Short mmCIF file of C-alpha atoms and ligand atoms in Angstrom, two decimals:
data_model
loop_
_atom_site.label_atom_id
_atom_site.label_comp_id
_atom_site.label_asym_id
_atom_site.label_seq_id
_atom_site.Cartn_x
_atom_site.Cartn_y
_atom_site.Cartn_z
CA MET G 47 -24.57 -180.17 2.77
CA SER G 48 -25.81 -177.04 2.90
CA LEU G 49 -23.67 -175.65 5.85
CA LEU G 50 -20.06 -176.26 3.94
CA ILE G 51 -19.16 -173.06 3.11
CA SER G 52 -18.09 -172.59 -0.76
CA GLY G 53 -14.41 -172.61 -1.65
CA ALA G 54 -14.15 -175.77 0.01
CA SER G 55 -11.27 -178.25 -0.42
CA VAL G 56 -11.72 -181.84 -2.07
CA ALA G 57 -10.90 -183.04 1.87
CA GLN G 58 -13.09 -180.79 3.10
CA GLN G 59 -15.84 -181.72 0.15
CA ARG G 60 -15.47 -185.61 1.05
CA ALA G 61 -15.85 -185.86 4.72
CA ASN G 62 -18.23 -187.76 6.44
CA TYR G 63 -21.13 -184.70 8.00
CA ASN G 64 -23.58 -186.87 8.10
CA GLU G 65 -24.19 -188.42 11.61
CA ALA G 66 -26.08 -191.62 10.36
CA LYS G 67 -22.65 -192.92 8.81
CA ILE G 68 -20.78 -192.21 12.09
CA LYS G 69 -19.57 -195.68 13.23
CA PRO G 70 -19.81 -196.99 16.54
CA TYR G 71 -16.95 -196.52 18.84
CA VAL G 72 -15.63 -196.68 22.08
CA LEU G 73 -13.87 -194.15 24.09
CA PRO G 74 -10.94 -194.76 26.32
CA ASP G 75 -12.17 -194.10 29.76
CA VAL G 76 -11.12 -191.80 31.19
CA LEU G 77 -11.34 -192.80 35.23
CA GLN G 78 -9.76 -195.81 33.88
CA SER G 79 -5.85 -196.34 33.42
CA ALA G 80 -4.19 -198.23 31.54
CA ASN G 81 -3.69 -200.86 33.64
CA GLY G 82 -6.83 -200.94 33.97
CA GLN G 83 -7.02 -199.37 37.62
CA LYS G 84 -10.11 -197.21 38.51
CA VAL G 85 -9.93 -193.51 39.62
CA LYS G 86 -11.26 -192.99 42.87
CA SER G 87 -10.01 -189.67 44.25
CA ILE G 88 -8.37 -186.96 43.42
CA ALA G 89 -5.02 -188.46 44.21
CA ASP G 90 -5.56 -190.95 41.64
CA TRP G 91 -6.08 -188.50 39.53
CA GLU G 92 -3.91 -185.88 39.90
CA ASN G 93 -1.03 -188.36 40.61
CA GLY G 94 -1.58 -191.46 38.46
CA ARG G 95 -3.98 -191.50 35.71
CA ARG G 96 -3.81 -187.36 35.02
CA LYS G 97 -0.12 -188.05 34.16
CA GLU G 98 -0.01 -190.66 32.66
CA ILE G 99 -3.03 -189.16 29.98
CA LEU G 100 -0.80 -186.43 29.49
CA ARG G 101 1.90 -188.45 28.58
CA LEU G 102 0.75 -190.08 25.70
CA PHE G 103 -0.68 -187.17 23.96
CA GLU G 104 3.19 -185.89 24.50
CA ASN G 105 5.01 -189.56 23.02
CA GLU G 106 1.79 -190.05 20.39
CA VAL G 107 0.07 -186.85 19.68
CA TYR G 108 1.64 -183.84 19.41
CA GLY G 109 5.01 -184.52 20.84
CA LYS G 110 7.70 -183.71 23.50
CA VAL G 111 9.59 -180.77 23.93
CA PRO G 112 13.14 -181.67 24.44
CA GLU G 113 15.19 -181.32 27.28
CA ILE G 114 18.67 -179.03 27.01
CA GLU G 115 19.76 -177.23 29.89
CA GLN G 116 19.37 -173.54 30.40
CA MET G 117 18.92 -171.52 27.16
CA LYS G 118 19.02 -167.43 26.97
CA HIS G 119 16.09 -165.40 27.49
CA SER G 120 15.29 -161.79 28.35
CA SER G 121 13.09 -159.62 28.12
CA GLN G 122 12.45 -155.77 27.42
CA VAL G 123 9.73 -153.41 27.28
CA ILE G 124 10.29 -151.21 24.04
CA GLU G 125 6.93 -149.17 23.75
CA GLU G 126 4.69 -147.85 26.85
CA SER G 127 1.78 -145.93 26.50
CA SER G 128 -0.99 -145.12 29.86
CA VAL G 129 -3.26 -143.68 26.71
CA ALA G 130 -4.14 -146.10 24.15
CA LEU G 131 -7.73 -146.59 23.41
CA ASN G 132 -9.03 -142.97 24.34
CA GLY G 133 -7.87 -143.41 27.56
CA LYS G 134 -8.48 -146.43 28.70
CA ALA G 135 -6.18 -148.63 28.47
CA THR G 136 -2.75 -148.94 28.48
CA ARG G 137 -0.52 -150.18 26.10
CA LYS G 138 2.58 -152.74 26.41
CA GLN G 139 4.81 -153.72 24.10
CA ILE G 140 7.55 -156.34 25.10
CA ALA G 141 10.11 -158.34 23.07
CA LEU G 142 11.00 -161.50 23.90
CA ASN G 143 14.47 -162.58 22.79
CA PHE G 144 14.97 -166.66 23.36
CA THR G 145 19.13 -167.96 21.94
CA ASN G 146 20.70 -171.28 22.09
CA GLN G 147 23.26 -172.53 19.93
CA ASP G 148 23.23 -169.12 17.41
CA LYS G 149 19.56 -169.41 17.53
CA GLU G 150 17.00 -166.69 18.59
CA ILE G 151 13.27 -166.48 18.05
CA ASN G 152 12.29 -162.74 18.88
CA ILE G 153 8.44 -163.06 20.31
CA LEU G 154 6.12 -159.14 20.34
CA ILE G 155 3.22 -159.07 23.16
CA LEU G 156 0.95 -156.87 22.51
CA LEU G 157 -0.23 -156.06 26.52
CA TYR G 158 -3.75 -154.36 26.81
CA THR G 159 -4.74 -153.72 30.52
CA PRO G 160 -7.73 -151.20 31.90
CA ASN G 161 -6.73 -148.69 33.57
CA ASP G 162 -9.26 -148.39 36.53
CA VAL G 163 -8.43 -152.71 37.29
CA GLU G 164 -5.62 -153.54 39.19
CA TYR G 165 -4.67 -157.08 38.19
CA PRO G 166 -7.37 -157.95 35.64
CA PRO G 167 -7.53 -161.29 34.78
CA THR G 168 -5.73 -161.48 31.41
CA PHE G 169 -6.47 -162.87 28.12
CA ILE G 170 -3.67 -164.68 26.21
CA GLY G 171 -4.03 -165.59 22.50
CA TYR G 172 -2.46 -165.70 19.25
CA ASN G 173 -2.93 -164.14 16.25
CA PHE G 174 -2.49 -165.63 13.10
CA TYR G 175 -1.31 -162.62 11.35
CA GLY G 176 0.78 -159.83 13.41
CA ASN G 177 -0.11 -158.00 16.70
CA HIS G 178 -0.33 -154.41 13.88
CA THR G 179 -3.43 -156.71 12.65
CA ILE G 180 -5.50 -157.33 15.84
CA THR G 181 -5.98 -153.12 16.03
CA GLU G 182 -5.43 -149.81 13.96
CA GLU G 183 -3.27 -148.27 16.50
CA ALA G 184 -0.28 -146.69 14.22
CA ALA G 185 2.18 -147.48 17.63
CA VAL G 186 1.65 -151.19 17.29
CA LEU G 187 5.05 -152.90 15.98
CA LEU G 188 5.01 -154.66 12.67
CA THR G 189 7.09 -158.31 12.96
CA ASP G 190 10.17 -159.39 11.17
CA SER G 191 9.07 -163.18 11.15
CA TRP G 192 7.62 -165.26 8.43
CA VAL G 193 4.82 -163.78 7.38
CA ALA G 194 1.96 -166.18 5.09
CA ASN G 195 0.79 -165.03 2.34
CA ASN G 196 -1.76 -163.59 1.89
CA GLU G 197 -3.58 -161.33 -0.92
CA ASP G 198 -7.03 -159.31 0.88
CA PHE G 199 -4.92 -158.46 3.39
CA GLY G 200 -1.51 -157.97 1.15
CA ILE G 201 0.48 -159.55 2.80
CA THR G 202 2.76 -161.09 -1.05
CA GLU G 203 6.71 -161.32 0.09
CA ASN G 204 5.82 -163.51 2.96
CA LYS G 205 6.82 -159.52 5.02
CA ALA G 206 4.21 -158.42 7.56
CA THR G 207 3.78 -154.58 6.18
CA GLU G 208 1.53 -151.65 6.93
CA ALA G 209 -1.58 -153.13 4.36
CA SER G 210 -2.58 -155.00 7.08
CA ARG G 211 -2.60 -152.73 9.55
CA GLY G 212 -6.17 -153.66 12.08
CA VAL G 213 -7.61 -156.32 9.50
CA ARG G 214 -8.53 -158.69 11.99
CA THR G 215 -9.84 -156.28 13.79
CA SER G 216 -12.95 -157.61 13.61
CA ARG G 217 -11.45 -160.78 15.30
CA TRP G 218 -10.60 -158.22 19.07
CA PRO G 219 -13.08 -156.04 20.12
CA ILE G 220 -10.50 -154.83 21.87
CA GLU G 221 -12.67 -151.95 23.46
CA LYS G 222 -15.06 -154.65 25.10
CA ILE G 223 -12.65 -156.82 26.72
CA ILE G 224 -10.98 -153.46 28.17
CA GLU G 225 -14.57 -152.21 29.39
CA ALA G 226 -15.44 -155.19 30.34
CA GLY G 227 -12.83 -155.00 33.30
CA PHE G 228 -10.04 -157.55 31.70
CA GLY G 229 -6.65 -157.08 30.02
CA LEU G 230 -5.23 -158.81 26.86
CA ALA G 231 -2.05 -160.19 25.87
CA THR G 232 -1.73 -160.86 21.82
CA ILE G 233 1.21 -162.33 20.39
CA TYR G 234 1.88 -163.56 16.37
CA TYR G 235 2.24 -167.31 16.28
CA GLY G 236 4.75 -166.74 13.80
CA ASP G 237 7.40 -165.33 16.32
CA VAL G 238 7.72 -168.47 17.90
CA ASP G 239 7.20 -171.09 15.37
CA PRO G 240 6.66 -169.90 11.73
CA ASP G 241 3.71 -172.18 10.30
CA ARG G 242 4.98 -173.89 7.61
CA ASP G 243 6.45 -177.51 7.11
CA ASN G 244 10.34 -176.08 7.87
CA PHE G 245 12.06 -177.22 10.89
CA SER G 246 14.66 -175.00 10.51
CA ASP G 247 13.40 -171.36 11.09
CA GLY G 248 10.75 -170.89 14.38
CA ILE G 249 11.86 -172.91 18.05
CA HIS G 250 12.38 -176.42 17.09
CA PRO G 251 16.14 -175.63 16.53
CA LEU G 252 16.80 -174.33 19.80
CA PHE G 253 16.32 -177.29 21.17
CA TYR G 254 18.38 -179.20 18.37
CA LYS G 255 21.34 -181.91 19.59
CA GLU G 256 24.57 -181.44 17.56
CA ASP G 257 24.55 -182.53 13.93
CA GLN G 258 20.05 -182.26 13.93
CA GLU G 259 17.66 -181.50 12.13
CA LYS G 260 14.67 -182.47 12.32
CA PRO G 261 12.17 -183.05 15.44
CA THR G 262 12.24 -186.66 16.64
CA SER G 263 9.17 -189.06 16.35
CA ASP G 264 8.12 -188.13 19.33
CA GLU G 265 9.53 -185.03 19.92
CA TRP G 266 7.23 -181.41 19.31
CA GLY G 267 5.86 -180.62 15.75
CA ALA G 268 4.30 -176.99 15.97
CA ILE G 269 1.11 -177.34 18.58
CA ALA G 270 3.52 -178.59 21.50
CA GLY G 271 5.58 -175.32 19.90
CA TRP G 272 3.37 -173.19 20.04
CA ALA G 273 1.97 -173.99 23.42
CA TRP G 274 6.16 -173.94 24.86
CA GLY G 275 5.61 -170.05 23.30
CA ALA G 276 2.90 -169.75 25.05
CA SER G 277 4.28 -170.59 28.47
CA ARG G 278 6.53 -168.52 28.42
CA VAL G 279 5.04 -165.38 27.30
CA LEU G 280 2.79 -166.79 30.57
CA ASP G 281 6.18 -166.39 33.05
CA TYR G 282 7.07 -163.05 31.86
CA LEU G 283 3.08 -161.92 32.22
CA LYS G 284 3.83 -163.04 36.34
CA GLN G 285 6.16 -160.88 36.87
CA ASP G 286 5.30 -157.59 34.55
CA HIS G 287 3.36 -155.43 37.27
CA HIS G 288 0.89 -154.54 35.95
CA THR G 289 -0.74 -158.06 35.09
CA SER G 290 1.71 -159.89 38.81
CA GLY G 291 -1.46 -160.51 39.98
CA SER G 292 -3.77 -161.60 37.64
CA LYS G 293 -5.64 -164.33 36.51
CA PHE G 294 -5.26 -165.78 32.54
CA ILE G 295 -7.09 -167.02 30.71
CA MET G 296 -5.15 -169.19 27.40
CA PHE G 297 -7.48 -168.20 24.23
CA GLY G 298 -6.90 -169.76 20.81
CA HIS G 299 -9.00 -170.06 17.36
CA SER G 300 -8.75 -172.90 14.98
CA ARG G 301 -5.23 -174.47 14.89
CA LEU G 302 -4.61 -171.57 17.85
CA GLY G 303 -7.47 -173.35 19.47
CA LYS G 304 -5.60 -176.41 19.65
CA ALA G 305 -2.51 -174.49 20.68
CA ALA G 306 -4.15 -172.85 23.77
CA LEU G 307 -5.30 -176.89 24.51
CA TRP G 308 -2.30 -178.04 24.69
CA ALA G 309 -1.24 -175.08 26.62
CA GLY G 310 -3.34 -175.45 29.33
CA ALA G 311 -2.97 -179.08 29.72
CA THR G 312 1.12 -179.37 29.69
CA ASP G 313 0.79 -175.48 31.71
CA THR G 314 -1.35 -175.39 34.84
CA ARG G 315 0.10 -171.94 35.37
CA PHE G 316 -3.14 -171.63 32.92
CA ASP G 317 -5.82 -170.65 35.04
CA ALA G 318 -8.76 -171.28 32.00
CA VAL G 319 -8.30 -172.36 28.88
CA ILE G 320 -10.79 -171.28 25.70
CA SER G 321 -10.77 -172.86 22.48
CA ASN G 322 -12.41 -171.47 19.88
CA GLU G 323 -13.27 -174.28 16.81
CA SER G 324 -10.49 -175.92 17.43
CA GLY G 325 -11.51 -179.30 15.58
CA CYS G 326 -9.73 -182.04 14.92
CA GLY G 327 -6.69 -182.60 17.06
CA GLY G 328 -8.56 -179.48 19.41
CA ALA G 329 -11.49 -180.49 21.16
CA ALA G 330 -13.71 -182.59 18.41
CA LEU G 331 -13.13 -186.62 19.56
CA SER G 332 -11.21 -188.10 16.88
CA ARG G 333 -12.99 -191.55 16.71
CA ARG G 334 -16.33 -189.79 14.48
CA LYS G 335 -14.18 -189.14 12.34
CA PHE G 336 -16.80 -186.37 11.12
CA GLY G 337 -15.46 -183.60 9.47
CA GLU G 338 -11.22 -183.64 9.15
CA THR G 339 -10.44 -186.51 10.19
CA VAL G 340 -6.65 -187.78 12.14
CA SER G 341 -5.30 -189.10 8.23
CA VAL G 342 -6.74 -185.85 6.66
CA ILE G 343 -4.87 -183.21 9.28
CA ASN G 344 -1.83 -185.60 8.91
CA THR G 345 -1.94 -185.10 5.47
CA SER G 346 -2.24 -181.05 4.52
CA PHE G 347 -0.54 -180.06 7.87
CA PRO G 348 2.14 -182.72 9.10
CA HIS G 349 4.42 -180.48 10.99
CA TRP G 350 1.58 -179.97 13.32
CA PHE G 351 1.95 -183.22 15.33
CA ALA G 352 4.56 -185.32 16.10
CA ASP G 353 5.24 -187.90 13.53
CA SER G 354 4.21 -190.55 15.89
CA PHE G 355 0.48 -189.65 15.43
CA GLU G 356 1.10 -190.15 12.17
CA LYS G 357 0.22 -193.80 12.55
CA TYR G 358 -2.80 -193.85 14.32
CA ASN G 359 -4.34 -192.24 10.06
CA ASN G 360 -7.58 -194.78 9.57
CA LYS G 361 -7.23 -195.79 12.88
CA GLU G 362 -8.57 -193.96 15.57
CA GLN G 363 -9.39 -196.64 17.54
CA GLU G 364 -5.94 -197.93 18.23
CA LEU G 365 -5.51 -194.26 19.57
CA PRO G 366 -5.04 -194.22 23.29
CA VAL G 367 -6.58 -191.53 23.55
CA ASP G 368 -8.73 -189.39 22.54
CA GLN G 369 -9.90 -185.37 22.53
CA HIS G 370 -11.46 -185.48 25.62
CA MET G 371 -9.11 -186.20 27.88
CA LEU G 372 -7.55 -184.13 26.43
CA ILE G 373 -10.30 -181.56 27.81
CA SER G 374 -9.84 -183.08 31.24
CA LEU G 375 -6.00 -182.17 32.15
CA MET G 376 -8.00 -178.57 32.80
CA ALA G 377 -9.87 -179.97 34.84
CA PRO G 378 -10.64 -178.42 37.85
CA ARG G 379 -10.18 -175.14 36.30
CA PRO G 380 -12.67 -173.06 33.39
CA VAL G 381 -12.32 -174.82 30.05
CA TYR G 382 -14.43 -172.54 27.07
CA ILE G 383 -15.90 -175.08 24.01
CA ALA G 384 -17.01 -172.77 21.92
CA SER G 385 -18.46 -173.74 18.13
CA ALA G 386 -19.86 -172.67 14.92
CA GLU G 387 -22.78 -174.01 13.02
CA GLY G 388 -21.01 -173.32 9.52
CA ASP G 389 -18.30 -174.38 10.48
CA GLN G 390 -18.91 -178.55 10.03
CA TRP G 391 -15.53 -179.86 9.19
CA ALA G 392 -14.52 -179.12 13.21
CA ASP G 393 -17.46 -180.96 13.97
CA PRO G 394 -19.70 -179.41 16.38
CA LYS G 395 -20.85 -182.12 18.01
CA GLY G 396 -17.57 -184.10 18.90
CA GLU G 397 -16.16 -181.11 20.11
CA TYR G 398 -19.27 -180.44 22.41
CA LEU G 399 -19.18 -184.71 22.93
CA SER G 400 -15.24 -184.02 25.08
CA GLY G 401 -16.35 -181.45 26.72
CA TYR G 402 -19.39 -183.96 28.61
CA TYR G 403 -16.61 -187.57 27.78
CA ALA G 404 -14.38 -185.24 30.53
CA SER G 405 -17.16 -183.57 33.02
CA PRO G 406 -16.17 -186.94 35.58
CA VAL G 407 -13.37 -186.17 36.14
CA TYR G 408 -14.71 -182.89 37.10
CA LYS G 409 -17.40 -184.48 38.79
CA LEU G 410 -14.21 -185.96 40.86
CA TYR G 411 -13.36 -181.98 42.37
CA GLY G 412 -17.35 -181.40 43.13
CA LYS G 413 -17.13 -179.07 39.49
CA GLU G 414 -20.14 -179.83 37.00
CA GLY G 415 -18.90 -180.25 33.64
CA PHE G 416 -21.95 -180.67 30.89
CA THR G 417 -25.05 -183.06 32.50
CA SER G 418 -26.45 -183.74 28.99
CA PRO G 419 -24.76 -185.94 25.93
CA GLU G 420 -27.78 -183.78 23.70
CA HIS G 421 -25.86 -181.25 21.56
CA PRO G 422 -27.21 -178.40 22.55
CA LYS G 423 -28.77 -175.49 20.01
CA VAL G 424 -27.38 -172.76 18.07
CA ASN G 425 -27.48 -169.95 20.64
CA GLN G 426 -27.75 -172.65 23.51
CA PRO G 427 -24.70 -171.58 25.81
CA VAL G 428 -24.59 -174.18 28.32
CA HIS G 429 -22.15 -171.78 32.13
CA ASN G 430 -20.52 -174.46 34.07
CA THR G 431 -17.24 -174.87 34.78
CA ILE G 432 -17.21 -176.72 31.69
CA GLY G 433 -18.60 -173.86 28.95
CA TYR G 434 -19.78 -174.35 25.18
CA HIS G 435 -21.93 -172.99 23.26
CA MET G 436 -22.64 -173.58 18.89
CA ARG G 437 -23.35 -169.93 17.05
CA PRO G 438 -24.92 -169.54 13.43
CA GLY G 439 -22.05 -168.94 10.63
CA LYS G 440 -19.57 -169.60 9.35
CA HIS G 441 -15.51 -170.74 11.20
CA ASP G 442 -14.56 -167.73 12.74
CA VAL G 443 -14.35 -165.18 16.09
CA VAL G 444 -16.85 -162.76 16.12
CA ASP G 445 -18.46 -160.43 19.32
CA TYR G 446 -20.91 -162.71 20.27
CA ASP G 447 -18.16 -165.42 20.71
CA TRP G 448 -15.85 -162.67 23.50
CA GLU G 449 -19.50 -162.27 25.38
CA GLN G 450 -19.17 -165.52 25.74
CA PHE G 451 -16.19 -166.10 26.87
CA MET G 452 -16.21 -162.62 29.18
CA LYS G 453 -19.68 -163.62 30.84
CA PHE G 454 -18.13 -167.10 31.66
CA CYS G 455 -14.99 -166.34 32.52
CA LYS G 456 -16.46 -163.43 35.47
CA MET G 457 -18.73 -166.97 36.16
CA ASN G 458 -15.86 -168.80 37.00
CA LEU G 459 -12.39 -166.33 38.05
CA SER G 460 -14.41 -164.56 40.66
CA GLU G 461 -13.36 -165.91 44.22
C1 GCU H 257 -7.88 -175.72 8.72
C2 GCU H 257 -8.20 -177.55 9.25
C3 GCU H 257 -7.94 -177.24 10.10
C4 GCU H 257 -7.67 -175.91 10.98
C5 GCU H 257 -7.69 -174.56 10.36
C6 GCU H 257 -7.50 -173.28 11.34
O1 GCU H 257 -9.42 -175.79 8.20
O2 GCU H 257 -7.67 -178.29 8.86
O3 GCU H 257 -7.64 -178.07 11.50
O4 GCU H 257 -8.04 -175.64 13.10
O5 GCU H 257 -7.57 -174.85 9.08
O6 GCU H 257 -6.16 -173.44 11.82
O7 GCU H 257 -7.84 -172.04 10.46
#
């Protein structure tokens, strides 16, 4: 398929990219409970079906966060400047510490807020290689956590160094975000859970029972760990005097788009959610088996999900959920689904259709999701309470994506 980028993995080359080869499938009805009962009101939804769907995703896909008694935590502002970005913004770096059973994690938040807006609506988003990669600002601290090696970024010993400062600025147009009146909080995802198949580091061990070495089959994988971390960042931002009156938009790209959706599903304090090219296990419908599939993702990235998700490898029709139901858990909050034409691996049409099939829940609240099953063409954004665009180009985050996100958030969060 010509849209596939070179350097694709074997799984990417073998995947189905042909619409005509998709076998007919039936999606679970978002407004009908497992016992056959129809959802007729917001109360039926909120007290019944929504809870049921959330449980199903917890038990069968992302895994449950184990219950533990209180965990010790603290926060400390370690750096602050009110003349960041040429005086336009205040930059703040905050260390969160979580400790339990002799294990700890440290999460470093990098927060920018515009100096001329009180309580700006604020994006919260994980980055892939450390906070210092998203800006050239020399004061931004390096993470101590494990980082994936990347020769292009000069990361060789799983350690962040000065070599990677600013390497990801193209994905984070901070000045434009600030000038548009938004705040931005970013966190390195490996501070919460390093992205490797290793349950002895990151957040999971803080929740282990005695002698436990990995989560049980229905307990959380990495995506649920990152979602948990996002909620802890939100706890902090809700009491920081720069953002205590702000609205919060959870944003994520790719695997972190999957985490953003799960964070929005499990924590309704996120006022809006944006998933960029989140694909399989994110916004894309699993039953289409277009691009990446459940068995492929469970083989390449088994640590992202609960082990229980594996029983659906090549058995998507047996899943009690599909990803439109994940989108429905955001209702009635604004949710944005972004795709790229060159990212067929993530199944742009399947990402759009999730929004379409989640729309009846938005309708319950008198909100408009998507009104047509027709997949919008390139550069034809739809901005209702559910938003969508497919831009040309490859798997990435570019200025066009941010322009749409900001426009959508201005429209939806202004009341
Ligand atoms: C791989 C993976 C995707 C994921 C992506 C990313 O391509 O198969 O599911 O979204 O990595 O996170 O960049």
